[in-house]
Amino acid sequence: MNRIFNKADYMVEDMLKGFLEANKDIVAPTENPRVLKYKQAPIPGKTGVVTGGGSGHKPAFIGYIGMNLCDAVAAGEIFSSPTAAAFLDAFKAADAGNGVACLYGNYAGDNMNVRIAVRKAKALGITVKTVVANDDCASAPKDQAEKRRGVAGEILMWKVGGAKAAMGADLDQVIAAAQKAIDNTRSVGIGTAPCTIPAVGHPNFIIEDGTMEVGIGHHGEPGIKIEPLKSADGIAEEMLDLILPDLPYVSGDEVVVLLSGLGATPVMEQYIVYKKAAQILEDRGISVYKSYVGNYFTSLDMMGVTLTLMKLDEELKECIDLPVNAVGLKQF
Amino acid sequence: MNRIFNKADYMVEDMLKGFLEANKDIVAPTENPRVLKYKQAPIPGKTGVVTGGGSGHKPAFIGYIGMNLCDAVAAGEIFSSPTAAAFLDAFKAADAGNGVACLYGNYAGDNMNVRIAVRKAKALGITVKTVVANDDCASAPKDQAEKRRGVAGEILMWKVGGAKAAMGADLDQVIAAAQKAIDNTRSVGIGTAPCTIPAVGHPNFIIEDGTMEVGIGHHGEPGIKIEPLKSADGIAEEMLDLILPDLPYVSGDEVVVLLSGLGATPVMEQYIVYKKAAQILEDRGISVYKSYVGNYFTSLDMMGVTLTLMKLDEELKECIDLPVNAVGLKQF
């Protein structure tokens, strides 16, 4: 393994310190070393927006702290949920007295810790409501959507929720918009090489050379099938064959497309996949309103890509258009 | 190899098409498929700014097309210089009648092709002047600076040259500022795992597992030594031990720090290295005016990091502060 760190047990602490040092213009520390906040937060009069998740997904989650985006983020160990205490401290850091929207991903640990933190926040007089992202349409059948994981679609949920809050919406309106965002969003991932958690020192799952795993999760959760590695065009087709019928996305729809690398796949290759995906969407009469291509939600050094579509209406478009200034997402 | 493409020979074409499709709000095609331009270029009254280089370094080079940055970029094959014809067409795309600053890196192919293109441009009545980046202080001794390669420091040269041009400077002033930028800039790279050109199918150089190559180039050019892999702190120290004495950077200096991953090294690890680098600079009395950490100049799926410092004066600070809106660099 040729990875760069000091002590494996201190990687998250070291990373958070470096991140704070490098991005003082946007983020600030809190009393909890596992909680970072937007330097302006809490913003008087604004509904707070919080997320949190395991580390190793950069720029997620802390890279989405910023102007018109998240106010505070709780960081867990690599690929592990933040603690309930960290979620609670993130709520405190984000709350300006108007309540907090906690927009996070559907994983057992996160669900449990958010639930505890919401209860404790209530006891402190902080109202927290939640939206649980479940955009990974390969992670469970459609009729078991409550079992589906949240993946890169979370970014669009944060973008919408953050924008809505910045535009002056109250907590219920922010929650409704973020829920609509994720309800309109579907993602799928394809892995072409596994990742290695430095403390483990070798991949904790296998993707054989020359194969790809369709529907793989952000932590190497098993996908729905393993196939010989396809071309970029074949991968774009396979991902859209899973995504399009699931909502479904149909002719006349306007969508945001988010194509993210999983970490070690060169961005060059992501654009090659995007080219075909855009072509297929055009052929189907689906119009791309905005696209994001790059490493937006990664899994350490995993290889592969995820594709995410969000169907738009006027409210969602307005939210997507609002400028943001975060480390991981800047938009004029 | 678990890489994603269609035909290896068409990777650059496919990537450029996908890039154009995804980033229509910033970039536009030209008649030459290997030349992209800022959608506003040529900008009346402004000195044109052009660069170019081999592909596989995303977001370099095309990701630095945009507002207050480069007007046009020539793209070569993976790790190969653009043709003279592509450089010439980039000059044409950028020129608004005020001449063009061609700010590129010191490689034999680029030097030759730029020289030919400048001569042909002159025959067409387009004045082109050049600055050749040579910031890689591990690539040749200081007294042979003309042999040094250009690496991630090119980004700071483009930032300064692009800003100066946007602020209304004439060609000679843009050239002088860009030359000062690169003269004040030093970089060094450390590789921890090699990269694979898809058409080759296996790494075309070796970095043994558990070792690192100090001073490695962006295409796997040999460094100055191979050592057992150090900690993140050790890597930060080793890079600064090469960079600081070379200019030299001394107590009281203000600098921009650019820490880039080489492609497959997780951004998390880059922040761990940055933390130590920032600490060392503080201990030496060198003040960090601005820092950039992330995948700013990569080499396909190579692992490792590069560190770049630029010493600032008031003119350079003003240029660094100017907002930019490009795919690879957005700054409010």
XYZ file of C-alpha atoms in Angstrom:
664
model
C 0.000 0.000 0.000
C 1.384 3.366 -1.030
C -0.794 5.682 0.969
C 0.147 8.835 2.804
C -0.647 9.359 6.484
C 0.934 9.478 9.922
C -0.872 7.188 12.351
C -3.918 5.412 10.936
C -5.879 6.067 14.131
C -5.367 9.824 13.826
C -6.118 10.209 10.134
C -9.477 11.893 10.619
C -8.123 14.306 13.248
C -5.094 15.167 11.102
C -7.256 15.623 8.011
C -9.758 17.854 9.804
C -6.948 20.074 11.102
C -5.425 20.377 7.653
C -8.820 21.078 6.123
C -9.519 23.843 8.639
C -6.080 25.340 8.143
C -6.422 25.363 4.347
C -10.003 26.643 4.199
C -10.226 29.315 6.903
C -12.066 31.586 4.509
C -15.080 29.230 4.554
C -15.008 26.839 7.523
C -14.446 27.265 11.242
C -13.888 24.832 14.091
C -16.345 24.205 16.933
C -15.658 22.998 20.456
C -16.188 19.440 19.179
C -13.169 18.512 17.026
C -15.418 16.267 14.915
C -17.778 19.109 14.013
C -16.949 21.868 11.539
C -19.166 24.794 10.714
C -19.566 27.512 8.135
C -17.683 30.462 9.516
C -20.835 32.603 9.391
C -23.002 29.996 11.170
C -25.350 30.216 12.937
C -26.887 32.770 10.580
C -29.558 34.860 12.324
C -33.043 34.261 10.942
C -31.987 31.287 8.803
C -33.031 27.674 9.167
C -29.926 25.640 9.947
C -28.785 22.907 7.564
C -26.690 20.020 8.858
C -25.328 16.796 7.497
C -22.802 14.261 8.620
C -21.270 10.978 7.646
C -18.189 8.850 7.684
C -14.847 10.146 6.463
C -13.085 9.049 3.278
C -15.646 10.497 0.848
C -14.039 13.855 0.148
C -15.224 16.444 -0.698
C -18.207 14.904 1.147
C -19.183 15.693 3.774
C -17.210 18.679 5.106
C -16.548 20.049 1.636
C -20.220 20.942 1.409
C -20.087 23.416 4.288
C -20.432 26.936 2.972
C -22.465 29.808 1.650
C -25.995 28.700 0.715
C -25.129 25.101 1.540
C -24.557 23.305 4.877
C -24.049 25.255 8.110
C -22.399 22.457 10.072
C -21.212 18.914 9.475
C -20.452 16.001 11.807
C -17.506 13.829 10.727
C -17.165 10.169 11.597
C -14.266 7.767 11.394
C -13.426 6.449 7.935
C -16.594 4.853 6.543
C -18.331 5.078 9.965
C -21.176 7.224 11.226
C -20.424 10.275 13.339
C -21.420 9.840 16.959
C -24.762 11.070 18.286
C -22.773 13.662 20.265
C -21.213 14.978 17.050
C -24.597 15.248 15.325
C -25.954 17.055 18.394
C -23.038 19.493 18.418
C -23.551 20.110 14.699
C -27.203 20.954 15.397
C -26.090 23.410 18.080
C -23.536 24.989 15.738
C -26.134 25.455 13.003
C -29.161 26.528 15.024
C -30.005 30.219 15.091
C -33.273 29.576 16.882
C -35.179 28.679 13.728
C -34.613 24.948 13.867
C -32.324 22.652 11.910
C -32.822 20.461 8.855
C -30.616 17.368 9.164
C -30.167 15.985 5.648
C -28.233 12.722 5.733
C -27.851 9.304 4.148
C -29.683 6.070 4.912
C -27.215 3.950 6.872
C -27.947 2.080 10.117
C -25.363 3.923 12.202
C -26.335 7.344 10.947
C -30.042 6.621 11.486
C -29.421 5.565 15.051
C -27.113 8.416 15.960
C -29.239 11.083 14.304
C -32.304 9.774 16.149
C -30.531 10.035 19.507
C -29.167 13.479 18.675
C -32.576 14.788 17.577
C -34.069 13.656 20.883
C -31.315 15.308 22.886
C -31.621 18.484 20.810
C -35.344 18.600 21.552
C -34.574 18.470 25.257
C -32.360 21.527 24.714
C -35.093 23.363 22.850
C -33.648 22.864 19.357
C -36.151 21.594 16.799
C -34.534 19.238 14.285
C -36.331 17.605 11.391
C -34.730 15.127 9.039
C -34.621 13.947 5.453
C -32.961 10.599 4.814
C -31.403 10.223 1.361
C -32.099 6.918 -0.363
C -31.130 7.672 -3.953
C -29.129 4.484 -4.668
C -31.672 2.621 -6.777
C -29.441 -0.458 -7.047
C -29.322 -1.006 -3.292
C -32.877 -2.355 -2.877
C -36.008 -2.849 -4.993
C -38.263 0.153 -5.544
C -40.958 -1.223 -3.236
C -38.373 -1.335 -0.445
C -37.177 2.222 -0.905
C -36.724 2.561 2.859
C -33.824 0.093 2.525
C -32.049 2.060 -0.174
C -28.756 3.757 0.663
C -28.002 7.429 0.211
C -25.115 8.124 -2.146
C -24.044 11.050 -4.328
C -27.619 12.264 -4.655
C -27.131 13.632 -1.153
C -25.168 16.480 -2.715
C -28.211 17.601 -4.681
C -30.358 17.270 -1.557
C -27.909 19.534 0.317
C -27.814 21.954 -2.615
C -31.607 22.245 -2.630
C -32.053 22.305 1.152
C -29.187 24.765 1.590
C -30.543 27.063 -1.113
C -34.085 26.947 0.251
C -32.857 27.827 3.747
C -30.712 30.653 2.349
C -33.750 32.015 0.500
C -35.544 32.420 3.833
C -37.679 29.272 3.990
C -38.753 27.999 7.401
C -37.830 24.546 8.674
C -40.873 22.789 7.239
C -40.338 24.385 3.842
C -36.648 23.391 3.822
C -37.552 19.840 4.784
C -40.235 19.672 2.091
C -37.860 20.925 -0.610
C -35.031 18.598 0.419
C -37.461 15.666 0.554
C -38.731 16.524 -2.921
C -35.141 16.791 -4.151
C -34.192 13.323 -2.976
C -37.540 11.826 -4.031
C -36.769 13.067 -7.552
C -33.216 11.695 -7.455
C -31.784 8.329 -8.408
C -28.165 7.150 -8.440
C -26.189 4.068 -9.304
C -22.514 3.261 -8.897
C -20.170 0.990 -10.808
C -16.900 -0.054 -9.206
C -13.875 -1.144 -11.224
C -11.286 -1.487 -8.439
C -11.662 -1.707 -4.652
C -10.433 0.758 -2.041
C -8.169 0.275 0.945
C -8.824 1.658 4.404
C -5.318 2.607 5.601
C -5.822 1.061 9.052
C -6.692 -2.236 7.349
C -3.891 -2.070 4.793
C -5.529 -4.134 2.060
C -8.856 -3.935 0.230
C -11.724 -5.143 2.404
C -13.609 -6.304 -0.653
C -12.554 -7.580 -4.059
C -13.249 -6.441 -7.598
C -11.290 -8.757 -9.852
C -9.135 -7.103 -12.500
C -11.101 -6.835 -15.738
C -14.469 -6.940 -14.015
C -16.867 -4.347 -12.686
C -19.444 -4.423 -9.936
C -22.745 -2.808 -10.870
C -24.617 -1.133 -8.037
C -21.694 -1.104 -5.635
C -22.072 1.086 -2.546
C -19.837 3.894 -1.346
C -18.167 1.607 1.181
C -17.913 -1.407 -1.072
C -21.393 -2.708 -0.231
C -22.227 -5.499 -2.691
C -23.882 -4.487 -5.940
C -26.417 -6.371 -7.969
C -24.079 -8.035 -10.454
C -20.462 -8.555 -11.394
C -19.660 -8.397 -15.092
C -16.673 -8.222 -17.387
C -15.528 -4.588 -17.544
C -17.506 -2.703 -20.181
C -16.502 0.265 -22.302
C -17.270 3.783 -21.115
C -20.297 3.799 -23.406
C -21.429 0.450 -22.045
C -21.096 1.730 -18.486
C -23.146 4.838 -19.266
C -25.842 2.674 -20.838
C -25.899 0.245 -17.939
C -26.217 2.985 -15.338
C -29.010 4.757 -17.204
C -30.808 1.449 -17.812
C -31.083 1.180 -14.034
C -31.820 4.830 -13.282
C -34.254 5.902 -16.009
C -37.050 3.347 -15.466
C -36.874 3.614 -11.687
C -38.411 7.073 -11.153
C -39.113 6.948 -14.163
C -37.418 9.770 -16.069
C -39.254 10.345 -19.351
C -39.215 12.460 -22.464
C -39.830 16.107 -21.636
C -38.204 15.914 -18.203
C -35.488 18.354 -17.235
C -32.751 16.934 -15.027
C -29.562 17.702 -13.187
C -26.851 15.143 -13.945
C -24.109 14.473 -11.425
C -21.367 12.129 -12.549
C -18.818 11.527 -9.823
C -15.638 9.515 -9.766
C -15.179 7.125 -6.852
C -11.674 8.410 -6.114
C -8.930 6.950 -8.278
C -10.646 6.952 -11.672
C -9.138 9.813 -13.687
C -11.530 12.685 -14.352
C -10.696 12.259 -18.039
C -12.542 8.932 -17.989
C -15.507 10.458 -16.187
C -15.971 12.897 -19.066
C -15.895 10.000 -21.531
C -18.748 8.331 -19.639
C -20.568 11.667 -19.406
C -20.421 12.128 -23.169
C -22.391 8.932 -23.724
C -24.792 9.575 -20.855
C -25.618 13.016 -22.275
C -26.179 11.454 -25.697
C -28.565 8.833 -24.328
C -30.524 11.464 -22.413
C -30.813 13.599 -25.531
C -31.993 10.583 -27.522
C -34.669 9.926 -24.872
C -35.891 13.529 -24.982
C -34.619 14.265 -21.477
C -33.085 17.711 -21.205
C -29.963 18.354 -19.088
C -30.517 21.595 -17.181
C -27.180 21.454 -15.377
C -24.401 18.916 -15.041
C -21.621 18.286 -12.580
C -18.728 15.985 -13.549
C -15.780 15.266 -11.254
C -14.843 13.813 -7.891
C -17.844 15.042 -5.874
C -18.377 12.011 -3.624
C -15.537 9.533 -3.409
C -14.602 6.373 -1.553
C -10.889 6.725 -0.778
C -9.022 5.184 -3.734
C -11.869 3.130 -5.168
C -12.092 3.136 -8.962
C -15.350 3.586 -10.775
C -18.087 6.151 -11.218
C -21.529 7.013 -9.920
C -24.283 8.587 -11.961
C -27.087 10.620 -10.398
C -30.142 12.241 -11.973
C -32.534 14.660 -10.321
C -35.796 15.546 -12.056
C -36.504 19.251 -11.816
C -39.455 21.529 -11.316
C -39.376 25.312 -11.027
C -38.678 25.293 -7.286
C -35.786 22.838 -7.629
C -34.341 24.799 -10.558
C -34.326 27.971 -8.516
C -32.479 26.130 -5.752
C -29.955 24.588 -8.135
C -29.279 27.999 -9.699
C -28.418 29.747 -6.431
C -24.662 30.413 -6.155
C -22.733 28.393 -3.593
C -19.284 28.796 -2.134
C -18.038 25.667 -0.424
C -14.731 23.826 -0.706
C -16.269 21.028 -2.740
C -18.823 22.990 -4.716
C -18.420 26.494 -6.006
C -20.967 27.981 -8.345
C -21.255 31.564 -9.484
C -6.307 -2.618 -15.545
C -9.736 -1.415 -14.471
C -9.962 1.798 -16.424
C -12.955 3.256 -18.225
C -12.825 4.247 -21.881
C -14.020 3.233 -25.321
C -11.128 3.039 -27.788
C -7.762 4.065 -26.374
C -6.949 6.000 -29.547
C -10.051 8.159 -29.195
C -9.808 8.913 -25.480
C -8.794 12.539 -25.924
C -11.507 13.196 -28.512
C -14.162 11.515 -26.373
C -13.027 13.374 -23.270
C -13.008 16.751 -25.015
C -16.532 16.195 -26.305
C -17.767 15.213 -22.858
C -15.982 18.174 -21.295
C -17.570 20.586 -23.762
C -20.996 19.059 -23.266
C -20.749 19.266 -19.468
C -19.305 22.773 -19.278
C -21.121 24.779 -21.928
C -21.556 27.638 -19.483
C -17.783 28.282 -19.553
C -16.093 26.657 -22.555
C -16.801 26.586 -26.276
C -15.406 24.565 -29.159
C -13.308 26.002 -31.988
C -12.894 24.744 -35.537
C -9.917 22.708 -34.325
C -11.248 19.817 -32.202
C -8.058 19.937 -30.121
C -8.551 23.578 -29.162
C -11.134 24.794 -26.650
C -11.784 28.395 -25.761
C -13.507 30.483 -23.129
C -16.981 31.099 -24.476
C -16.430 34.879 -24.304
C -13.060 34.745 -26.118
C -11.644 36.646 -27.842
C -12.491 39.472 -25.441
C -12.246 42.887 -27.131
C -9.433 45.025 -25.752
C -7.936 42.221 -23.654
C -4.571 40.560 -24.079
C -5.169 36.911 -24.914
C -3.897 34.185 -22.581
C -3.192 30.711 -23.934
C -1.718 27.513 -22.638
C -1.552 23.951 -23.813
C -0.164 20.594 -22.903
C -0.657 16.874 -22.977
C -3.867 15.266 -21.761
C -4.215 13.174 -18.610
C -3.532 15.997 -16.137
C -7.101 17.081 -15.420
C -8.197 19.662 -14.487
C -5.066 20.862 -16.337
C -5.009 22.160 -18.947
C -8.554 22.740 -20.255
C -9.994 23.111 -16.757
C -8.172 26.428 -16.496
C -10.112 28.042 -19.331
C -12.458 30.663 -17.967
C -13.209 34.079 -16.593
C -9.991 35.924 -15.639
C -7.935 32.858 -16.531
C -7.014 31.292 -19.901
C -8.827 32.278 -23.109
C -7.889 29.196 -25.139
C -6.071 25.912 -24.597
C -4.452 23.426 -26.983
C -4.821 19.776 -25.960
C -2.347 17.070 -26.890
C -2.541 13.307 -26.730
C -2.103 11.748 -23.288
C 1.232 12.992 -21.907
C 2.206 14.471 -25.324
C 2.536 18.029 -26.541
C -0.250 19.573 -28.593
C 0.713 20.067 -32.224
C 2.039 23.384 -33.516
C -1.218 23.695 -35.456
C -3.215 23.376 -32.234
C -1.135 26.035 -30.491
C -1.582 28.304 -33.517
C -5.340 27.794 -33.513
C -5.422 28.528 -29.782
C -3.590 31.806 -30.455
C -6.178 32.682 -33.098
C -9.051 31.829 -30.741
C -7.608 34.030 -27.987
C -6.398 37.017 -29.975
C -8.561 40.131 -29.972
C -5.884 42.133 -31.751
C -3.905 42.878 -28.605
C -1.542 39.956 -28.817
C -1.368 36.692 -26.922
C 0.627 35.532 -23.896
C 1.416 31.828 -24.260
C 2.155 30.503 -20.761
C 3.262 26.879 -20.927
C 5.543 24.255 -19.399
C 9.161 23.442 -20.181
C 9.045 20.221 -22.203
C 10.881 19.557 -25.457
C 7.772 18.927 -27.546
C 5.905 21.941 -26.221
C 8.938 24.189 -26.742
C 9.280 23.081 -30.350
C 5.600 23.312 -31.215
C 5.086 26.659 -29.506
C 8.112 28.061 -31.363
C 6.694 26.978 -34.718
C 3.230 28.288 -33.837
C 4.574 31.672 -32.690
C 6.392 32.062 -36.010
C 3.291 31.158 -38.010
C 1.177 33.510 -35.882
C 3.592 36.336 -36.608
C 3.133 35.732 -40.310
C -0.612 36.147 -39.731
C -0.110 39.395 -37.829
C -0.698 37.934 -34.345
C 1.959 38.881 -31.788
C 2.622 36.061 -29.332
C 5.069 36.237 -26.446
C 5.845 33.350 -24.141
C 6.671 32.424 -20.580
C 8.026 28.923 -19.999
C 7.278 27.455 -16.572
C 10.209 25.720 -14.883
C 9.025 25.460 -11.300
C 10.029 21.831 -10.633
C 13.141 22.400 -8.542
C 13.917 18.681 -8.339
C 14.205 18.296 -12.103
C 17.600 20.011 -12.538
C 20.094 21.974 -10.405
C 19.401 25.650 -9.806
C 22.220 26.756 -12.102
C 20.534 24.804 -14.902
C 17.084 26.309 -14.392
C 16.526 26.243 -18.163
C 16.387 22.443 -17.873
C 13.752 22.404 -15.161
C 10.281 21.134 -15.987
C 7.062 23.033 -15.484
C 4.613 21.351 -13.137
C 1.753 22.484 -10.887
C 3.265 25.948 -10.537
C 1.900 26.562 -14.018
C -1.523 27.009 -12.425
C -0.274 29.983 -10.408
C 1.389 31.391 -13.536
C -1.941 31.136 -15.384
C -3.785 32.656 -12.411
C -1.430 35.649 -12.378
C -1.213 36.072 -16.147
C -4.961 35.637 -16.555
C -5.713 38.149 -13.829
C -3.256 40.681 -15.168
C -4.760 40.444 -18.646
C -8.278 40.746 -17.218
C -7.231 43.874 -15.327
C -6.326 45.519 -18.649
C -2.580 44.963 -18.839
C -0.942 44.964 -22.257
C 0.977 41.993 -23.608
C 4.348 43.025 -22.185
C 2.832 43.646 -18.762
C 1.072 40.264 -18.785
C 4.296 38.540 -19.782
C 6.253 40.368 -17.080
C 3.747 39.425 -14.371
C 3.552 35.784 -15.461
C 7.349 35.596 -15.619
C 7.606 37.054 -12.126
C 4.992 34.559 -10.915
C 6.908 31.553 -12.152
C 10.289 32.995 -11.097
C 8.878 33.201 -7.570
C 7.488 29.648 -7.711
C 9.025 26.291 -6.831
C 7.439 22.839 -6.831
C 8.387 19.295 -6.029
C 6.499 16.035 -6.479
C 6.609 12.747 -4.608
C 5.172 9.654 -6.250
C 3.941 6.655 -4.269
C 2.434 4.558 -7.072
C 2.813 4.748 -10.862
C 0.158 5.531 -13.445
C -1.040 3.584 -16.448
C -1.642 5.050 -19.878
C -4.720 3.125 -21.089
C -3.256 2.507 -24.562
C -0.218 0.896 -22.907
C -2.211 -1.103 -20.380
C 0.430 -1.309 -17.678
C 2.545 1.245 -15.803
C 5.365 2.587 -17.985
C 7.521 3.156 -14.914
C 7.758 1.457 -11.544
C 7.421 2.677 -7.986
C 7.827 -0.363 -5.790
C 5.179 -0.880 -3.125
C 6.334 0.687 0.134
C 8.669 3.141 -1.561
C 8.351 6.676 -2.837
C 10.110 8.585 -5.573
C 11.155 12.094 -4.595
C 11.174 14.645 -7.391
C 9.146 12.547 -9.809
C 7.771 14.349 -12.855
C 4.191 14.599 -14.005
C 4.727 11.883 -16.590
C 6.795 9.630 -14.385
C 10.093 11.336 -15.251
C 12.736 10.026 -12.828
C 13.139 11.881 -9.562
C 16.268 12.451 -7.515
C 15.925 9.560 -5.096
C 13.882 6.523 -4.173
C 13.256 5.980 -0.481
C 11.123 3.861 1.798
C 7.661 5.454 2.012
C 7.618 8.136 4.703
C 4.767 9.377 6.862
C 2.673 12.333 5.734
C 4.720 14.539 8.056
C 7.960 13.147 6.634
C 6.752 13.812 3.095
C 5.841 17.420 3.938
C 9.266 17.931 5.486
C 11.076 16.370 2.550
C 9.253 18.496 -0.013
C 9.843 21.723 1.907
C 13.512 20.814 2.465
C 13.855 20.884 -1.311
C 11.665 23.911 -2.000
C 12.526 26.385 0.758
C 16.289 26.735 0.171
C 15.953 26.835 -3.587
C 14.456 30.316 -4.048
C 15.025 30.723 -1.054
C 11.809 31.334 0.897
C 12.651 33.020 4.187
C 11.067 34.381 7.337
C 8.800 37.291 6.578
C 7.826 36.015 3.135
C 4.188 35.656 2.175
C 3.354 32.728 -0.060
C 0.626 30.913 -1.908
C 0.692 27.179 -1.201
C -0.684 24.733 -3.748
C -0.796 21.097 -2.671
C -2.093 18.856 -5.441
C -2.736 15.166 -5.536
C -1.314 13.257 -8.488
C -4.631 11.554 -9.231
C -5.385 8.505 -7.111
C -4.203 9.715 -3.707
C -7.321 10.495 -1.655
C -7.830 14.193 -0.922
C -8.048 13.231 2.754
C -4.352 12.356 2.662
C -3.493 15.599 0.898
C -4.944 17.548 3.829
C -2.840 15.502 6.245
C 0.297 16.515 4.345
C -0.931 20.101 4.165
C -1.364 20.256 7.950
C 2.336 19.538 8.455
C 3.471 21.795 5.612
C 1.493 24.707 7.087
C 3.050 24.022 10.494
C 6.576 24.032 9.097
C 5.951 27.291 7.226
C 4.590 28.890 10.384
C 7.635 27.710 12.339
C 9.880 29.274 9.700
C 8.068 32.601 9.856
C 6.638 32.215 6.348
C 3.060 33.403 6.124
C 0.466 31.560 4.000
C -1.570 34.178 2.149
C -3.723 31.640 0.327
C -3.737 27.889 -0.041
C -5.160 25.448 -2.543
C -5.412 21.738 -1.626
C -6.882 19.121 -3.959
C -6.477 17.519 -7.354
C -5.371 20.577 -9.320
C -2.787 18.970 -11.630
C -2.870 15.200 -11.898
C -1.184 12.406 -13.805
C -3.948 9.932 -14.598
C -4.052 7.456 -11.689
C -0.607 8.147 -10.271
C -0.433 8.259 -6.476
C 1.447 10.939 -4.627
C 1.398 14.683 -4.132
C 3.080 17.821 -5.386
C 3.794 20.889 -3.305
C 4.162 24.359 -4.823
C 5.045 27.675 -3.202
C 4.857 31.108 -4.810
C 6.420 34.083 -3.031
C 4.154 37.101 -3.207
C 4.459 40.827 -3.648
C 1.622 43.317 -3.882
C 1.134 42.854 -7.626
C 0.991 39.056 -7.342
C -1.409 39.254 -4.389
C -3.772 41.424 -6.386
C -3.675 38.857 -9.189
C -4.227 35.922 -6.832
C -7.191 37.692 -5.218
C -9.087 38.293 -8.467
C -12.121 35.987 -8.756
C -11.949 33.236 -11.362
C -14.597 30.983 -12.838
C -13.127 27.981 -14.603
C -13.994 24.291 -14.385
C -10.871 23.509 -12.379
C -10.579 26.688 -10.353
C -13.447 28.740 -9.015
C -12.793 31.573 -6.628
C -15.258 34.176 -5.412
